[in-house]
Amino acid sequence: MSVFLDHASTTPVRPKALEAYLEALAHLGNPSSVHAHGRETRELLEQAREKLAKASHCDKSEVIFTSGGTESNNHAIKGIYWQRQLDRPRKYIISALTEHHALIDPIEWLEKHEGAVPLWLPVARDGQPDLVVYEDWLAKYGDEIALVSLMWVNNETGAIWDIPGIAGLAKQYGIPVHSDAVAAFGHIEISFQDSGLAAMSISGHKLGAPIGVGALLVARSQKPISIIHGGGQERGLRSGTMNYPHALSLAIAAELAVGDMAEREARLEGLRDSLEASLLAAIPQAQKTISGPRIGHTSSFVLPGVQSDSVLFLFDQHGISVSAGSACQAGVLGASHVLLAMGYSEAESSAVIRVTLGHSTTQQDIDLFTSSIAEVYATALKAGLNR
Amino acid sequence: MRVLAAMSGGVDSAVAAARAVELGHEVVGVHLALSRMPGTLRTGSRGCCTIEDSMDAQRAATKLGIDFYVWDFSERFKLDVVDDFVAEYQAGRTPNPCMRCNERIKFAALLEKGLALGFDAVCTGHYASIFEDELGNLELHRSLEMAKDQSYVLGVLTSEQLKHSLFPLGATASKDLVRKEAQERGLSVANKPDSYDICFIPEGDTRDWLKDFTSAEPGVIIDEAGNQVGTHDGHVGFTIGQRKGLNLGRPAKDGKPRYVLEIRPKTKEVVVGPEAALQIAQLAGSRFSWCGKAPEHPEVEFDCQVQVRAHGDAMEASAVLENGELVINLKEKLIGVAPGQTAVLYLGTRVLGQTTIDRTVSAAVLNV
């Protein structure tokens, strides 16, 4: 019996998205070709663009298909940063160290190679950013700020930030705001056109599309500098033969995820709450990582006195897949950089467990998880902090 | 038994894990992450600590149908192995980091964690054998294949650690057979080159690597009479018995090569002299342990053999425990033994124990 409670890492492909993918794949034609075959697949691509635009409340011209969240973030961060240097130098980028590495690393790359100066916004232990500091920085650095980039929902803690509010404050200074909405889109209500954002990143495999597709929504007013050069596809921002089967499966998955969102998230929140009640009953010393607003399908705890890798190992041996902080390429679980950024100690940040539910999660999954918690924790405590 | 197979990504540990599975054990593979910033690709002759090696280990585990994990011991490794290595060189000694790793990481930190998580033993690809005597005591013995024998680096294991160790390659007659077996098992690491350098020194140049971690203060090179014969830019990295890289301008009066005889960290002096002066007749150390059952009367001098290098030969000797120090008297002279090295005692093929060498006494001083 295997239980998958790591839906924030990736979630099962929705059958209809898979069907659409396979069907599209059977069509021959390069969407850029000027013959009947090309027109046929171009039509599939444009249908996908319209569907995704509708699901995210944006204009279809604002949808740029990419290979996923990391690529979208790179286009946004580097593209907007360079766009903002065209008329005058603007070196500051406001972001936070609780972001995903797919965002922190492009910013640090700009710092190292282009002279950018990141301003990392403090984040409190409740999971929320310090908006007083944010407003101070906006007032202090004003037009020297190239862009603001903050994530809508944190992938590790599930914290929801008031992105429209954050974008609204920056708007007064004419500063473009990007948001990594990979963990948010399809899970909470999002309207790109009402958000005030200049750009927003989406990833397909977090909402039921296959791995390898995503999108960057780019407001019509924005003209980011392209970081991929070639045939000029996707508004000249993302050259390369357009991946219509993947785009279509992303659009279908997004349509479905947004369509059943209210019912699904309510169901998952109920399951999540019962899971948390059982976990706290088994391990009274466990601490929820955040107390502020959070998404319904994510649960994240610090389990005092243990090492995350022991906990994950033991759950895995029970056939249960859960997660902790992010693992490096070699497969080493380090301390969660998100918790460290929120002021947690190294020991606490190395003792985190993240359980994330998804559209396929059942009560039985939760029961199997909760029935092994006490034993897993007791054994992990014995293994202690040995590393 | 529930067995934790330490898998470096090399051929030996992969075949060892395969044999443990075949012996009917419940095996889980684990790759030890020993560096905080692992390189992406394997370079030179280092055998582990890269993402490529971790993936090789994972592919092998998948082939064997066992679960696989990467466990982070980088902090312990830095503290217990790398820092120790640097401190020993700084003190003018020549450490063996592989031994420290076995002593404090593989058969300590990893084993302790494994035992706590419900395992009974750690399995590695070392070439050595564990036998049980008629009274049920465990003994560590040399591998059948003398050329690959690795019992020396396991000399630090205690009786308790032997109880929880599994060396399935011990009875294998040659490395070629292990490679052949890997091939037959469809393991992609079958032809992976052997590792023999120190895993945490990327370019294999110890002296150069040490420069980044130690304060290198220039000093003089003197002969046994105290006459200056050269200079150096830091005593760290010199090894007793070293001949190359001394950059002595003038040859010795007798025209023969000169060797490092002694390193004096306090005065930053490196003493050189003729080969004859390197001859050692006695070794002693206070950091010793018995491998398996201890001798009943170690305070009574007993005959044994001693080996001071991983790939050296054992020589006839006698040993005795005197004032908390294991003193080893050599029946033949040993050339170029340095404090910091480990002397492993053998009784035939059996490993009896070991000591880190604190001091050596030259043949000339003992007048033998």
Tab-separated table of C-alpha atoms in Angstrom, chain A residues 307 309-310 312-314 316-317 328-334 346 379-380 382-384 386-387, chain B residues 2 28 33 36 38 51 54-55 67 69-73 75-76 108-109 112-113 116-117 119:
chain	number	residue	atom	x	y	z
A	307	GLN	CA	16.284	14.977	11.825
A	309	ASP	CA	15.857	12.644	6.847
A	310	SER	CA	15.148	10.041	9.554
A	312	LEU	CA	11.224	10.767	5.743
A	313	PHE	CA	13.149	7.497	5.697
A	314	LEU	CA	10.835	5.906	8.250
A	316	ASP	CA	9.049	5.830	3.217
A	317	GLN	CA	9.692	2.441	4.802
A	328	CYS	CA	19.843	19.194	-3.267
A	329	GLN	CA	20.729	17.539	-6.563
A	330	ALA	CA	22.677	14.829	-4.770
A	331	GLY	CA	19.594	13.949	-2.736
A	332	VAL	CA	20.746	15.459	0.537
A	333	LEU	CA	18.043	16.963	2.707
A	334	GLY	CA	19.396	20.166	4.156
A	346	GLU	CA	19.245	25.372	12.247
A	379	THR	CA	12.173	5.842	16.276
A	380	ALA	CA	13.404	9.087	14.731
A	382	LYS	CA	16.195	7.495	19.004
A	383	ALA	CA	18.246	8.239	15.904
A	384	GLY	CA	18.335	11.798	17.206
A	386	ASN	CA	23.044	12.160	14.315
A	387	ARG	CA	24.390	13.376	11.020
B	2	ARG	CA	18.208	-5.688	8.414
B	28	VAL	CA	18.593	-0.728	2.269
B	33	ALA	CA	26.988	12.830	1.573
B	36	ARG	CA	28.375	20.288	1.732
B	38	PRO	CA	29.399	18.201	-3.827
B	51	ILE	CA	26.261	13.928	-7.655
B	54	SER	CA	25.343	9.408	-5.764
B	55	MET	CA	23.360	8.679	-8.942
B	67	ASP	CA	15.433	1.197	-1.310
B	69	TYR	CA	18.696	7.112	0.503
B	70	VAL	CA	21.316	9.804	0.765
B	71	TRP	CA	22.220	10.686	4.320
B	72	ASP	CA	24.093	13.805	5.190
B	73	PHE	CA	27.129	13.305	7.389
B	75	GLU	CA	29.117	18.115	9.399
B	76	ARG	CA	30.462	15.098	11.273
B	108	ALA	CA	30.202	5.102	14.267
B	109	ALA	CA	27.851	7.867	13.111
B	112	GLU	CA	24.609	4.405	15.394
B	113	LYS	CA	21.970	6.015	13.204
B	116	ALA	CA	18.538	3.515	16.062
B	117	LEU	CA	16.470	3.226	12.892
B	119	PHE	CA	19.038	-1.942	11.347
